[in-house]
Short mmCIF file of N, CA and C in Angstrom, two decimals:
data_model
loop_
_atom_site.label_atom_id
_atom_site.label_comp_id
_atom_site.label_asym_id
_atom_site.label_seq_id
_atom_site.Cartn_x
_atom_site.Cartn_y
_atom_site.Cartn_z
N MET A 1 118.51 105.90 90.79
CA MET A 1 118.11 106.98 89.94
C MET A 1 118.32 108.20 91.04
N SER A 2 118.83 109.20 90.58
CA SER A 2 118.91 110.39 91.43
C SER A 2 117.86 111.35 91.12
N SER A 3 117.44 112.32 91.91
CA SER A 3 116.37 113.17 91.79
C SER A 3 116.73 114.49 92.08
N SER A 4 116.35 115.41 90.96
CA SER A 4 116.53 116.81 91.24
C SER A 4 115.17 117.74 91.27
N VAL A 5 114.12 117.20 91.05
CA VAL A 5 112.98 117.98 91.08
C VAL A 5 111.86 117.01 91.83
N GLY A 6 110.83 117.65 92.12
CA GLY A 6 109.74 117.02 92.90
C GLY A 6 108.23 117.79 92.84
N LEU A 7 107.51 117.22 93.31
CA LEU A 7 106.16 117.73 93.47
C LEU A 7 105.56 117.48 94.91
N LEU A 8 105.00 118.52 95.51
CA LEU A 8 104.39 118.22 96.70
C LEU A 8 102.79 118.61 96.52
N VAL A 9 102.03 117.71 96.63
CA VAL A 9 100.38 117.91 96.34
C VAL A 9 99.75 117.62 97.45
N MET A 10 98.82 118.58 97.87
CA MET A 10 97.96 118.53 98.95
C MET A 10 96.52 118.41 98.41
N LEU A 11 95.71 117.54 99.08
CA LEU A 11 94.44 117.04 98.61
C LEU A 11 93.55 117.23 99.96
N GLU A 12 92.40 117.81 99.85
CA GLU A 12 91.34 117.78 100.85
C GLU A 12 90.11 117.01 100.40
N ALA A 13 89.89 115.99 101.02
CA ALA A 13 88.69 115.04 100.74
C ALA A 13 87.37 115.85 101.08
N LYS A 14 86.39 115.58 100.37
CA LYS A 14 85.03 116.07 100.62
C LYS A 14 84.45 115.23 101.69
N PRO A 15 83.69 115.91 102.51
CA PRO A 15 83.11 115.11 103.79
C PRO A 15 82.47 113.84 103.24
N GLY A 16 82.78 112.64 104.00
CA GLY A 16 82.34 111.35 103.57
C GLY A 16 83.05 110.81 102.55
N LYS A 17 84.05 111.42 102.08
CA LYS A 17 84.79 110.75 100.81
C LYS A 17 86.25 110.49 101.20
N GLU A 18 86.59 110.49 102.51
CA GLU A 18 87.83 110.24 102.99
C GLU A 18 88.34 108.95 102.72
N SER A 19 87.64 107.95 103.02
CA SER A 19 87.93 106.46 102.63
C SER A 19 88.14 106.16 101.15
N GLU A 20 87.15 106.88 100.37
CA GLU A 20 87.47 106.55 98.83
C GLU A 20 88.62 107.38 98.29
N LEU A 21 88.96 108.43 98.96
CA LEU A 21 90.15 109.17 98.56
C LEU A 21 91.47 108.27 98.72
N SER A 22 91.60 107.59 100.19
CA SER A 22 92.59 106.91 100.61
C SER A 22 92.73 105.53 99.57
N GLU A 23 91.70 105.11 99.28
CA GLU A 23 91.70 103.78 98.38
C GLU A 23 92.07 104.35 96.90
N PHE A 24 91.72 105.42 96.47
CA PHE A 24 92.14 105.95 95.27
C PHE A 24 93.74 106.17 95.24
N LEU A 25 94.27 106.66 96.18
CA LEU A 25 95.76 106.99 96.39
C LEU A 25 96.39 105.62 96.43
N LYS A 26 96.04 104.68 97.25
CA LYS A 26 96.51 103.48 97.38
C LYS A 26 96.67 102.67 95.91
N SER A 27 95.55 102.74 95.27
CA SER A 27 95.40 102.15 93.95
C SER A 27 96.31 102.83 92.84
N ALA A 28 96.61 104.12 93.01
CA ALA A 28 97.24 104.77 92.15
C ALA A 28 98.91 104.46 92.12
N GLN A 29 99.27 103.82 93.15
CA GLN A 29 100.85 103.27 93.22
C GLN A 29 100.93 102.28 92.03
N ASP A 30 100.09 101.44 91.47
CA ASP A 30 100.25 100.65 90.45
C ASP A 30 100.62 101.48 88.94
N LEU A 31 99.83 102.62 88.90
CA LEU A 31 100.10 103.41 87.78
C LEU A 31 101.38 104.12 87.77
N VAL A 32 101.70 104.56 88.95
CA VAL A 32 103.15 105.32 89.13
C VAL A 32 104.35 104.28 88.77
N VAL A 33 104.05 103.28 89.17
CA VAL A 33 105.03 102.09 88.78
C VAL A 33 105.61 101.96 87.46
N GLU A 34 104.44 102.35 86.63
CA GLU A 34 104.78 102.19 85.06
C GLU A 34 105.40 103.59 84.50
N GLU A 35 105.67 104.55 85.28
CA GLU A 35 106.13 105.63 84.86
C GLU A 35 108.03 105.68 85.12
N PRO A 36 108.67 105.58 83.97
CA PRO A 36 110.02 105.43 84.21
C PRO A 36 110.70 106.66 84.54
N GLY A 37 110.10 107.86 84.44
CA GLY A 37 110.60 108.97 84.82
C GLY A 37 110.33 109.51 86.23
N THR A 38 109.63 108.64 87.18
CA THR A 38 109.42 108.95 88.50
C THR A 38 110.36 108.09 89.40
N SER A 39 111.32 108.99 90.10
CA SER A 39 111.99 108.08 91.19
C SER A 39 111.41 107.75 92.37
N THR A 40 110.69 108.60 93.01
CA THR A 40 110.02 108.08 94.27
C THR A 40 108.54 108.71 94.16
N TRP A 41 107.52 108.00 94.95
CA TRP A 41 106.24 108.50 94.87
C TRP A 41 105.44 107.87 96.34
N TYR A 42 105.17 108.89 97.23
CA TYR A 42 104.63 108.71 98.34
C TYR A 42 103.26 109.37 98.42
N ALA A 43 102.31 108.53 98.77
CA ALA A 43 100.87 108.99 99.12
C ALA A 43 100.85 108.82 100.67
N PHE A 44 100.13 110.04 101.36
CA PHE A 44 100.19 110.12 102.75
C PHE A 44 98.83 110.72 103.11
N ARG A 45 98.48 110.50 104.44
CA ARG A 45 97.49 111.03 105.31
C ARG A 45 97.92 111.93 106.33
N ILE A 46 97.34 113.14 106.30
CA ILE A 46 97.83 114.06 107.31
C ILE A 46 96.79 114.07 108.65
N ASN A 47 95.65 114.13 108.30
CA ASN A 47 94.44 113.94 109.38
C ASN A 47 93.26 113.35 108.66
N ALA A 48 92.07 113.45 109.15
CA ALA A 48 90.96 112.79 108.69
C ALA A 48 90.54 113.15 107.22
N SER A 49 90.83 114.47 106.93
CA SER A 49 90.33 114.93 105.59
C SER A 49 91.54 115.35 104.72
N GLN A 50 92.86 115.57 105.25
CA GLN A 50 93.85 116.09 104.34
C GLN A 50 94.84 114.87 104.04
N PHE A 51 95.10 114.97 102.73
CA PHE A 51 96.01 113.89 102.23
C PHE A 51 97.14 114.58 101.28
N GLY A 52 98.00 113.89 101.02
CA GLY A 52 99.25 114.49 100.10
C GLY A 52 100.01 113.59 99.33
N ILE A 53 100.56 113.95 98.39
CA ILE A 53 101.41 113.21 97.39
C ILE A 53 102.74 113.99 97.38
N TYR A 54 103.92 113.13 97.65
CA TYR A 54 105.19 113.74 97.37
C TYR A 54 105.93 112.79 96.51
N ASP A 55 106.47 113.35 95.37
CA ASP A 55 107.12 112.55 94.46
C ASP A 55 108.44 113.26 93.94
N THR A 56 109.31 112.60 93.44
CA THR A 56 110.44 112.93 92.98
C THR A 56 110.87 112.54 91.59
N PHE A 57 111.77 113.19 90.88
CA PHE A 57 111.97 112.90 89.37
C PHE A 57 113.37 113.33 89.09
N PRO A 58 114.19 112.51 88.27
CA PRO A 58 115.57 113.09 88.01
C PRO A 58 115.80 114.16 87.15
N HIS A 59 114.56 114.67 86.41
CA HIS A 59 114.64 115.86 85.67
C HIS A 59 113.31 116.46 85.46
N GLU A 60 113.15 117.70 84.77
CA GLU A 60 111.96 118.46 84.59
C GLU A 60 111.10 117.51 83.61
N GLU A 61 111.64 116.82 82.83
CA GLU A 61 110.91 116.09 81.82
C GLU A 61 110.16 115.02 82.47
N GLY A 62 110.77 114.26 83.44
CA GLY A 62 109.81 113.27 84.19
C GLY A 62 108.73 113.93 85.04
N ARG A 63 108.93 115.06 85.59
CA ARG A 63 108.01 115.77 86.39
C ARG A 63 106.81 116.03 85.41
N GLN A 64 107.05 116.58 84.32
CA GLN A 64 106.11 116.98 83.22
C GLN A 64 105.38 115.73 82.81
N ALA A 65 106.08 114.78 82.51
CA ALA A 65 105.34 113.45 82.16
C ALA A 65 104.34 112.99 83.20
N HIS A 66 104.87 113.03 84.35
CA HIS A 66 103.90 112.68 85.43
C HIS A 66 102.77 113.51 85.52
N LEU A 67 102.87 114.71 85.36
CA LEU A 67 101.73 115.76 85.51
C LEU A 67 100.78 115.39 84.30
N ALA A 68 101.10 114.81 83.29
CA ALA A 68 100.48 114.48 82.35
C ALA A 68 100.00 113.04 82.09
N GLY A 69 100.27 112.30 83.22
CA GLY A 69 100.23 110.93 83.09
C GLY A 69 98.91 110.28 83.69
N LYS A 70 98.91 108.83 83.87
CA LYS A 70 97.70 108.30 84.41
C LYS A 70 97.05 108.63 85.56
N VAL A 71 98.05 108.93 86.57
CA VAL A 71 97.46 109.29 87.89
C VAL A 71 96.72 110.75 87.83
N ALA A 72 97.45 111.69 87.36
CA ALA A 72 96.82 113.01 87.12
C ALA A 72 95.71 113.02 86.42
N THR A 73 95.34 112.05 85.26
CA THR A 73 94.26 112.00 84.48
C THR A 73 93.18 111.49 85.36
N ALA A 74 93.41 110.25 86.03
CA ALA A 74 92.50 109.67 87.04
C ALA A 74 91.93 110.56 88.15
N LEU A 75 92.81 111.23 88.57
CA LEU A 75 92.60 112.11 89.66
C LEU A 75 91.61 113.36 89.26
N GLY A 76 92.02 113.78 88.04
CA GLY A 76 91.08 114.90 87.40
C GLY A 76 89.79 114.27 87.13
N ALA A 77 89.68 113.23 86.66
CA ALA A 77 88.32 112.64 86.42
C ALA A 77 87.44 112.40 87.60
N ARG A 78 88.07 112.28 88.78
CA ARG A 78 87.22 112.06 89.99
C ARG A 78 87.42 113.19 91.06
N ALA A 79 87.86 114.23 90.47
CA ALA A 79 88.15 115.37 91.43
C ALA A 79 86.87 116.01 92.06
N ASP A 80 85.93 116.20 91.10
CA ASP A 80 84.59 116.71 91.74
C ASP A 80 83.83 115.76 92.72
N GLU A 81 84.20 114.48 92.50
CA GLU A 81 83.34 113.39 93.29
C GLU A 81 84.32 113.51 94.82
N LEU A 82 85.66 113.50 94.79
CA LEU A 82 86.36 113.15 96.00
C LEU A 82 86.73 114.32 96.83
N LEU A 83 87.08 115.43 95.94
CA LEU A 83 87.95 116.55 96.52
C LEU A 83 87.06 117.78 96.96
N ALA A 84 87.33 118.48 98.07
CA ALA A 84 86.48 119.54 98.69
C ALA A 84 87.09 120.83 97.87
N SER A 85 88.29 120.70 97.18
CA SER A 85 88.79 121.86 96.52
C SER A 85 89.89 121.35 95.54
N ALA A 86 90.31 122.30 94.65
CA ALA A 86 91.28 121.85 93.71
C ALA A 86 92.54 121.44 94.44
N PRO A 87 93.27 120.35 93.97
CA PRO A 87 94.65 119.95 94.41
C PRO A 87 95.73 121.20 94.35
N SER A 88 96.33 121.28 95.52
CA SER A 88 97.47 122.28 95.49
C SER A 88 98.77 121.74 95.10
N LEU A 89 99.31 122.08 93.85
CA LEU A 89 100.44 121.55 93.42
C LEU A 89 101.65 122.56 93.54
N GLN A 90 102.74 122.03 94.38
CA GLN A 90 103.86 122.96 94.48
C GLN A 90 105.12 122.17 94.01
N PRO A 91 105.65 122.71 92.89
CA PRO A 91 106.97 122.12 92.53
C PRO A 91 108.03 122.41 93.26
N VAL A 92 108.89 121.52 93.59
CA VAL A 92 109.97 121.76 94.55
C VAL A 92 111.28 121.39 93.80
N GLU A 93 112.35 121.80 94.43
CA GLU A 93 113.82 121.44 94.03
C GLU A 93 114.47 120.59 95.00
N VAL A 94 114.72 119.44 94.69
CA VAL A 94 115.29 118.53 95.62
C VAL A 94 116.80 118.87 95.88
N LEU A 95 116.92 119.18 97.21
CA LEU A 95 118.38 119.47 97.57
C LEU A 95 119.40 118.33 98.06
N ALA A 96 118.63 117.38 98.58
CA ALA A 96 119.42 116.14 99.30
C ALA A 96 118.46 115.06 98.96
N PHE A 97 119.10 113.81 98.68
CA PHE A 97 118.23 112.70 98.39
C PHE A 97 119.22 111.61 98.70
N THR A 98 118.56 110.49 99.61
CA THR A 98 119.53 109.34 99.83
C THR A 98 118.46 108.07 99.48
#
């Protein structure tokens, strides 16, 4: 599956919630696998409290479906509990993909 668009999502864990956010992101992989419009999905940790998600999609429709999907819904439901601030979502254009 080729990818033309993506998302870079930056997350800041509340103090003391770093492990819970890490576990949430690991468990979210099972939900992403069910999304036919998601080409790739990476959850990562930058430092003790900063995390991120980078994902790619073959087209805008896949990106929009992901934004309205189970991971976004689950994160929204737990955002007040886990996150120090609102997630930063940055749509990106994929220039090269292997």
